[in-house]
Short mmCIF file of C-alpha atoms in Angstrom, two decimals:
data_model
loop_
_atom_site.label_atom_id
_atom_site.label_comp_id
_atom_site.label_asym_id
_atom_site.label_seq_id
_atom_site.Cartn_x
_atom_site.Cartn_y
_atom_site.Cartn_z
CA MET V 21 0.25 -0.55 0.15
CA PRO V 22 1.73 3.06 -1.32
CA HIS V 23 3.48 5.67 2.06
CA SER V 24 0.31 8.85 2.26
CA LYS V 25 2.54 12.65 2.42
CA GLN V 26 4.68 12.81 5.52
CA PRO V 27 2.68 14.69 9.12
CA SER V 28 3.23 17.17 10.12
CA HIS V 29 5.09 16.47 13.88
CA PHE V 30 1.96 18.32 15.60
CA GLN V 31 -0.49 15.84 14.31
CA SER V 32 2.67 12.49 15.22
CA LEU V 33 2.40 14.12 19.11
CA MET V 34 -1.74 14.18 19.43
CA LEU V 35 -1.61 10.44 17.72
CA LEU V 36 1.05 9.41 20.23
CA GLN V 37 -1.61 11.26 22.36
CA TRP V 38 -4.13 8.54 22.46
CA PRO V 39 -2.88 5.44 23.27
CA LEU V 40 -0.46 7.54 26.24
CA SER V 41 -4.29 9.21 27.77
CA TYR V 42 -5.01 5.78 28.64
CA LEU V 43 -2.20 5.67 29.71
CA ALA V 44 -1.47 9.41 31.89
CA ILE V 45 -6.07 8.75 33.00
CA PHE V 46 -4.19 4.91 34.98
CA TRP V 47 -0.34 5.67 36.35
CA ILE V 48 -1.61 9.81 37.07
CA LEU V 49 -4.53 10.41 38.30
CA GLN V 50 -5.66 7.56 39.26
CA PRO V 51 -3.24 7.44 42.35
CA LEU V 52 -3.27 11.18 42.63
CA PHE V 53 -6.99 10.43 43.20
CA ILE V 54 -5.91 7.65 46.59
CA TYR V 55 -3.14 10.64 47.49
CA LEU V 56 -6.20 13.32 47.85
CA LEU V 57 -8.23 10.68 49.98
CA PHE V 58 -5.38 11.47 52.82
CA THR V 59 -5.84 14.94 52.50
CA SER V 60 -8.07 17.96 53.09
CA LEU V 61 -9.44 17.58 49.16
CA TRP V 62 -10.67 14.24 49.98
CA PRO V 63 -14.06 15.31 50.13
CA LEU V 64 -13.70 15.31 45.71
CA PRO V 65 -12.22 11.61 45.55
CA ALA V 66 -14.67 10.77 47.81
CA LEU V 67 -17.69 12.04 45.81
CA TYR V 68 -16.73 10.68 42.47
CA PHE V 69 -16.63 6.66 44.16
CA ALA V 70 -19.66 7.59 45.38
CA TRP V 71 -20.90 9.02 42.39
CA LEU V 72 -19.35 5.43 41.33
CA PHE V 73 -21.28 3.27 43.46
CA LEU V 74 -23.88 4.35 42.34
CA ASP V 75 -23.39 4.77 38.16
CA TRP V 76 -21.51 1.20 38.40
CA LYS V 77 -24.24 -0.13 35.44
CA THR V 78 -24.16 2.28 32.66
CA PRO V 79 -21.61 0.87 31.22
CA GLU V 80 -23.49 -2.05 30.68
CA GLN V 81 -26.87 0.29 30.46
CA GLY V 82 -26.30 2.57 26.99
CA GLY V 83 -23.72 3.81 28.55
CA ARG V 84 -23.09 8.06 28.20
CA ARG V 85 -22.12 9.12 24.62
CA SER V 86 -20.09 13.00 24.55
CA ALA V 87 -21.13 13.83 21.23
CA TRP V 88 -19.01 16.99 22.47
CA VAL V 89 -16.22 14.50 23.03
CA ARG V 90 -16.98 12.62 19.65
CA ASN V 91 -16.09 15.60 17.82
CA TRP V 92 -13.16 16.62 19.44
CA CYS V 93 -11.08 18.29 16.83
CA VAL V 94 -8.00 15.64 17.63
CA TRP V 95 -9.41 12.92 16.20
CA THR V 96 -9.18 15.10 12.77
CA HIS V 97 -5.69 15.37 13.67
CA ILE V 98 -4.92 10.88 13.99
CA ARG V 99 -7.45 10.75 10.56
CA ASP V 100 -5.74 12.62 8.51
CA TYR V 101 -1.29 11.07 9.71
CA PHE V 102 -2.21 8.11 7.64
CA PRO V 103 -5.32 9.06 6.78
CA ILE V 104 -8.50 7.38 7.47
CA THR V 105 -11.76 7.02 5.34
CA ILE V 106 -14.59 4.90 5.91
CA LEU V 107 -16.60 3.50 2.18
CA LYS V 108 -20.40 3.03 3.33
CA THR V 109 -21.27 0.21 0.30
CA LYS V 110 -25.09 -0.11 1.27
CA ASP V 111 -27.09 2.22 3.77
CA LEU V 112 -27.98 1.15 7.11
CA SER V 113 -31.75 2.00 7.46
CA PRO V 114 -32.42 3.44 11.59
CA GLU V 115 -36.05 1.30 11.52
CA HIS V 116 -33.39 -1.77 12.07
CA ASN V 117 -30.52 -2.47 14.91
CA TYR V 118 -26.83 -3.99 14.00
CA LEU V 119 -24.44 -6.50 14.81
CA MET V 120 -20.68 -5.24 12.75
CA GLY V 121 -17.82 -7.64 12.26
CA VAL V 122 -14.59 -5.31 13.08
CA HIS V 123 -12.33 -6.83 10.98
CA PRO V 124 -8.96 -7.62 11.74
CA HIS V 125 -8.08 -6.40 14.66
CA GLY V 126 -4.27 -4.32 13.89
CA LEU V 127 -2.23 -3.93 16.52
CA LEU V 128 -4.32 -0.61 18.35
CA THR V 129 -7.14 -0.58 16.29
CA PHE V 130 -6.92 2.46 14.65
CA GLY V 131 -9.69 2.54 11.78
CA ALA V 132 -12.60 1.21 13.94
CA PHE V 133 -11.41 3.45 17.37
CA CYS V 134 -11.20 6.86 14.24
CA ASN V 135 -14.92 5.87 12.14
CA PHE V 136 -16.96 5.08 15.12
CA CYS V 137 -15.75 6.36 18.40
CA THR V 138 -15.28 9.37 16.88
CA GLU V 139 -16.88 12.17 13.71
CA ALA V 140 -13.86 12.60 12.37
CA THR V 141 -14.90 10.59 9.40
CA GLY V 142 -18.46 11.81 9.44
CA PHE V 143 -19.91 9.08 10.55
CA SER V 144 -23.17 10.62 11.12
CA LYS V 145 -23.28 11.70 7.95
CA THR V 146 -22.17 8.68 6.47
CA PHE V 147 -25.17 7.29 8.68
CA PRO V 148 -28.00 9.35 9.03
CA GLY V 149 -29.95 8.02 12.45
CA ILE V 150 -27.59 5.43 13.14
CA THR V 151 -25.51 5.90 16.28
CA PRO V 152 -22.32 3.63 16.07
CA HIS V 153 -20.88 1.71 19.23
CA LEU V 154 -17.48 -0.06 19.41
CA ALA V 155 -17.00 -3.03 22.67
CA THR V 156 -14.78 -3.68 23.91
CA LEU V 157 -12.86 -5.32 27.19
CA SER V 158 -14.86 -5.66 30.16
CA TRP V 159 -12.53 -4.64 33.10
CA PHE V 160 -11.59 -0.78 30.90
CA PHE V 161 -15.05 -0.38 32.37
CA LYS V 162 -14.31 -0.76 36.17
CA ILE V 163 -11.18 1.72 35.79
CA PRO V 164 -12.04 5.17 37.40
CA LEU V 165 -12.35 7.35 34.94
CA VAL V 166 -10.66 5.57 32.11
CA ARG V 167 -15.07 4.29 32.30
CA GLU V 168 -15.78 7.69 31.38
CA TYR V 169 -14.34 8.59 29.35
CA LEU V 170 -14.28 5.92 27.08
CA MET V 171 -18.70 6.09 26.95
CA ALA V 172 -18.53 9.66 26.46
CA LYS V 173 -17.19 8.20 22.64
CA GLY V 174 -19.63 5.43 22.99
CA VAL V 175 -17.28 2.88 23.33
CA CYS V 176 -19.42 0.01 25.29
CA SER V 177 -18.83 -3.12 27.34
CA VAL V 178 -18.27 -6.42 24.93
CA SER V 179 -20.28 -8.70 27.43
CA GLN V 180 -23.73 -10.01 27.14
CA PRO V 181 -25.79 -8.19 29.09
CA ALA V 182 -23.66 -4.26 27.45
CA ILE V 183 -24.60 -6.26 23.86
CA ASP V 184 -28.28 -7.48 24.68
CA TYR V 185 -29.58 -4.14 26.68
CA LEU V 186 -27.91 -2.20 23.25
CA LEU V 187 -30.50 -4.85 20.26
CA SER V 188 -33.26 -4.68 22.30
CA HIS V 189 -33.84 -0.46 23.32
CA GLY V 190 -34.78 1.21 20.35
CA THR V 191 -33.80 0.91 17.03
CA GLY V 192 -30.88 2.59 15.17
CA ASN V 193 -28.36 0.83 17.41
CA LEU V 194 -24.99 -0.11 15.72
CA VAL V 195 -22.90 -2.27 18.25
CA GLY V 196 -19.12 -2.97 16.73
CA ILE V 197 -17.69 -6.62 17.76
CA VAL V 198 -14.11 -6.89 16.91
CA VAL V 199 -14.71 -10.89 16.32
CA GLY V 200 -10.99 -12.01 16.22
CA GLY V 201 -10.01 -10.27 19.58
CA VAL V 202 -7.01 -9.30 21.06
CA GLY V 203 -5.87 -13.43 19.43
CA GLU V 204 -5.71 -11.49 16.75
CA ALA V 205 -3.39 -8.76 16.96
CA LEU V 206 -1.04 -12.07 17.58
CA GLN V 207 -1.82 -12.39 14.08
CA SER V 208 -0.67 -8.35 13.14
CA VAL V 209 1.65 -8.45 10.55
CA PRO V 210 2.01 -6.16 7.07
CA ASN V 211 1.14 -8.27 4.27
CA THR V 212 -1.37 -10.68 6.17
CA THR V 213 -4.97 -10.64 6.22
CA THR V 214 -5.34 -13.58 8.77
CA LEU V 215 -8.27 -13.59 10.60
CA ILE V 216 -9.94 -15.45 13.40
CA LEU V 217 -13.43 -16.09 12.76
CA GLN V 218 -13.94 -20.21 11.85
CA LYS V 219 -15.27 -20.77 15.50
CA ARG V 220 -16.01 -17.19 16.61
CA LYS V 221 -19.86 -17.51 16.30
CA GLY V 222 -21.40 -15.93 19.76
CA PHE V 223 -21.71 -12.26 17.78
CA VAL V 224 -24.15 -14.74 15.26
CA ARG V 225 -26.46 -17.12 17.54
CA THR V 226 -26.57 -12.93 20.13
CA ALA V 227 -28.10 -11.36 16.56
CA LEU V 228 -30.34 -13.98 15.63
CA ARG V 229 -31.59 -13.26 19.21
CA HIS V 230 -32.55 -9.62 18.81
CA GLY V 231 -32.94 -10.52 14.98
CA ALA V 232 -30.43 -7.76 14.23
CA HIS V 233 -28.64 -7.59 10.84
CA LEU V 234 -24.63 -9.24 10.42
CA VAL V 235 -22.42 -6.34 9.49
CA PRO V 236 -18.99 -7.18 7.64
CA THR V 237 -16.98 -4.48 7.73
CA PHE V 238 -12.72 -4.60 6.77
CA THR V 239 -10.04 -2.09 7.32
CA PHE V 240 -7.01 -2.16 4.69
CA GLY V 241 -4.56 -0.89 6.05
CA GLU V 242 -4.87 -1.74 9.68
CA THR V 243 -2.09 -4.40 9.69
CA GLU V 244 0.52 -2.41 7.92
CA VAL V 245 0.78 0.30 10.20
CA TYR V 246 3.21 -1.26 12.39
CA ASP V 247 5.50 -5.02 12.38
CA GLN V 248 5.77 -6.96 14.99
CA VAL V 249 8.39 -9.02 16.32
CA LEU V 250 6.52 -12.97 16.22
CA PHE V 251 7.71 -15.81 19.07
CA HIS V 252 7.52 -18.97 18.75
CA LYS V 253 5.27 -21.23 20.73
CA ASP V 254 7.67 -23.05 22.11
CA SER V 255 9.55 -19.79 23.76
CA ARG V 256 9.67 -17.46 26.78
CA MET V 257 8.62 -14.71 25.20
CA TYR V 258 5.34 -16.16 23.70
CA THR V 259 5.05 -17.69 27.51
CA PHE V 260 5.66 -14.74 28.88
CA GLN V 261 2.36 -13.30 26.51
CA SER V 262 -0.03 -15.82 26.76
CA CYS V 263 0.59 -15.57 31.13
CA PHE V 264 0.27 -11.77 30.18
CA ARG V 265 -3.49 -12.40 28.30
CA ARG V 266 -4.51 -14.29 30.89
CA ILE V 267 -3.70 -11.91 33.81
CA PHE V 268 -4.83 -8.36 31.86
CA GLY V 269 -7.26 -10.09 29.14
CA PHE V 270 -4.54 -9.20 26.05
CA TYR V 271 -1.42 -9.84 24.54
CA PHE V 272 1.51 -8.11 25.62
CA CYS V 273 3.04 -7.48 22.06
CA VAL V 274 6.37 -6.26 20.84
CA PHE V 275 6.09 -3.86 17.66
CA TYR V 276 7.71 -1.05 16.83
CA GLY V 277 7.74 1.85 14.21
CA LYS V 278 9.19 5.12 13.12
CA SER V 279 9.74 8.08 15.20
CA PHE V 280 10.20 11.81 14.34
CA TRP V 281 13.42 11.47 12.84
CA PRO V 282 13.14 10.03 9.23
CA GLY V 283 15.07 6.42 9.31
CA SER V 284 15.09 5.61 12.75
CA THR V 285 12.22 3.09 14.52
CA GLY V 286 9.99 4.50 17.64
CA LEU V 287 6.44 3.74 18.54
CA LEU V 288 4.95 6.04 16.22
CA PRO V 289 2.93 4.27 13.38
CA TYR V 290 3.58 3.55 9.61
CA SER V 291 1.40 6.56 7.89
CA GLN V 292 -0.29 4.10 5.91
CA PRO V 293 -3.80 4.67 4.51
CA ILE V 294 -6.68 2.78 6.17
CA VAL V 295 -9.37 2.72 4.76
CA THR V 296 -12.22 0.34 6.76
CA VAL V 297 -15.09 -0.75 3.80
CA VAL V 298 -18.65 -1.05 5.65
CA GLY V 299 -20.32 -4.12 3.75
CA GLU V 300 -24.29 -5.01 3.00
CA PRO V 301 -26.42 -5.70 6.12
CA LEU V 302 -27.76 -9.16 6.48
CA PRO V 303 -30.74 -9.61 7.54
CA LEU V 304 -31.70 -12.16 10.10
CA PRO V 305 -34.76 -13.58 11.89
CA GLN V 306 -35.48 -13.14 15.44
CA VAL V 307 -35.20 -16.46 16.96
CA GLU V 308 -35.10 -16.49 20.62
CA ASN V 309 -33.09 -19.50 21.08
CA PRO V 310 -31.27 -20.80 17.78
CA SER V 311 -29.69 -23.72 16.86
CA GLN V 312 -26.91 -24.56 16.33
CA GLU V 313 -28.42 -25.46 13.28
CA MET V 314 -28.95 -22.01 12.05
CA VAL V 315 -25.78 -20.18 14.16
CA ASP V 316 -23.82 -22.56 11.73
CA LYS V 317 -25.64 -21.19 8.61
CA TYR V 318 -25.54 -17.68 9.41
CA HIS V 319 -22.15 -17.52 10.50
CA ALA V 320 -21.02 -19.52 6.89
CA LEU V 321 -23.23 -16.67 5.20
CA TYR V 322 -21.61 -14.31 7.11
CA ILE V 323 -18.46 -16.00 6.01
CA ASP V 324 -19.23 -15.77 2.61
CA ALA V 325 -20.49 -12.02 2.19
CA LEU V 326 -16.80 -11.51 4.50
CA HIS V 327 -14.85 -13.08 2.04
CA LYS V 328 -16.72 -11.11 -0.83
CA LEU V 329 -16.48 -7.92 0.20
CA PHE V 330 -12.75 -8.45 0.95
CA ASP V 331 -12.19 -9.54 -2.42
CA GLN V 332 -14.20 -6.87 -4.39
CA HIS V 333 -12.10 -4.22 -2.70
CA LYS V 334 -8.72 -5.54 -2.27
CA THR V 335 -6.60 -4.27 -5.55
CA HIS V 336 -7.97 -0.91 -4.62
CA TYR V 337 -6.70 -0.71 -1.71
CA GLY V 338 -3.28 -1.95 -2.10
CA CYS V 339 -3.70 -5.60 -1.67
CA SER V 340 -3.19 -7.73 -4.80
CA GLU V 341 -5.57 -9.91 -7.17
CA THR V 342 -3.99 -13.57 -5.52
CA GLN V 343 -4.24 -12.05 -2.23
CA ASN V 344 -6.95 -13.69 0.20
CA LEU V 345 -8.38 -13.87 3.50
CA VAL V 346 -6.77 -16.69 5.97
CA PHE V 347 -9.39 -18.25 8.41
CA LEU V 348 -8.54 -19.14 11.02
#
């Protein structure tokens, strides 16, 4: 995939601000809150923790999105760095709810973040009447302050109660699930299109229970923005990565990109174009207790739709005619 124009240092700084903001909130603000409990300002954190207790279930009951946060100008700088765009192939009617498969995971899921968690690429104008929610690890919503930040952007928990709530309260809701999960992050290396999907059928069952339409998406360029060091399954490092995942819920990936200085290695991603192609929705019947045969049927139809979506657009966005999706 061809390189885009060289981003400015300001755009690079804005890009670094996004992943580092999680670390800043976790490692700086939260210890500060604990410290304030032992000072004369103790009422401030005490009130927040009391409110947190009362607000605990909000992430599983639709969240608390903020149009103001979703329209921060910082997101446009992240968009322009790569750049990131979204391509609609079919309209989504506000009269239905949708369960969207997000592929591939990549390392930091830049495409899905920018397209569905912000208005930088104009989601609301592209899909009027549709409210997007991108699902992520549930334990993020147990972290004070981090949960507020995520909910403001429309991010929801990937837990079953949270998804059930969104698909059963009103219409026009679109819930995006990165089906390959954190395991797919280890498959994220340039020039690969490997998806963990063959045995991932829970999202199809959920869609059937609610009669939600399935929407396949593929983000071209997501795996091109970083190089990753892969470790053999018999190595100590791979064992460490597996243990890390069991404890924290995601893999400790060793990856690198570029730095501010040309020709040197750093943590900035390569400025490669990222394009999320949103496919045609696949209508599903509403079945309270779908059989395994029915789940298998619609799972196969979904894989076929995703495969066709990839084949129709791959040569336009940097893939060769002979490159195919690989399902694990």
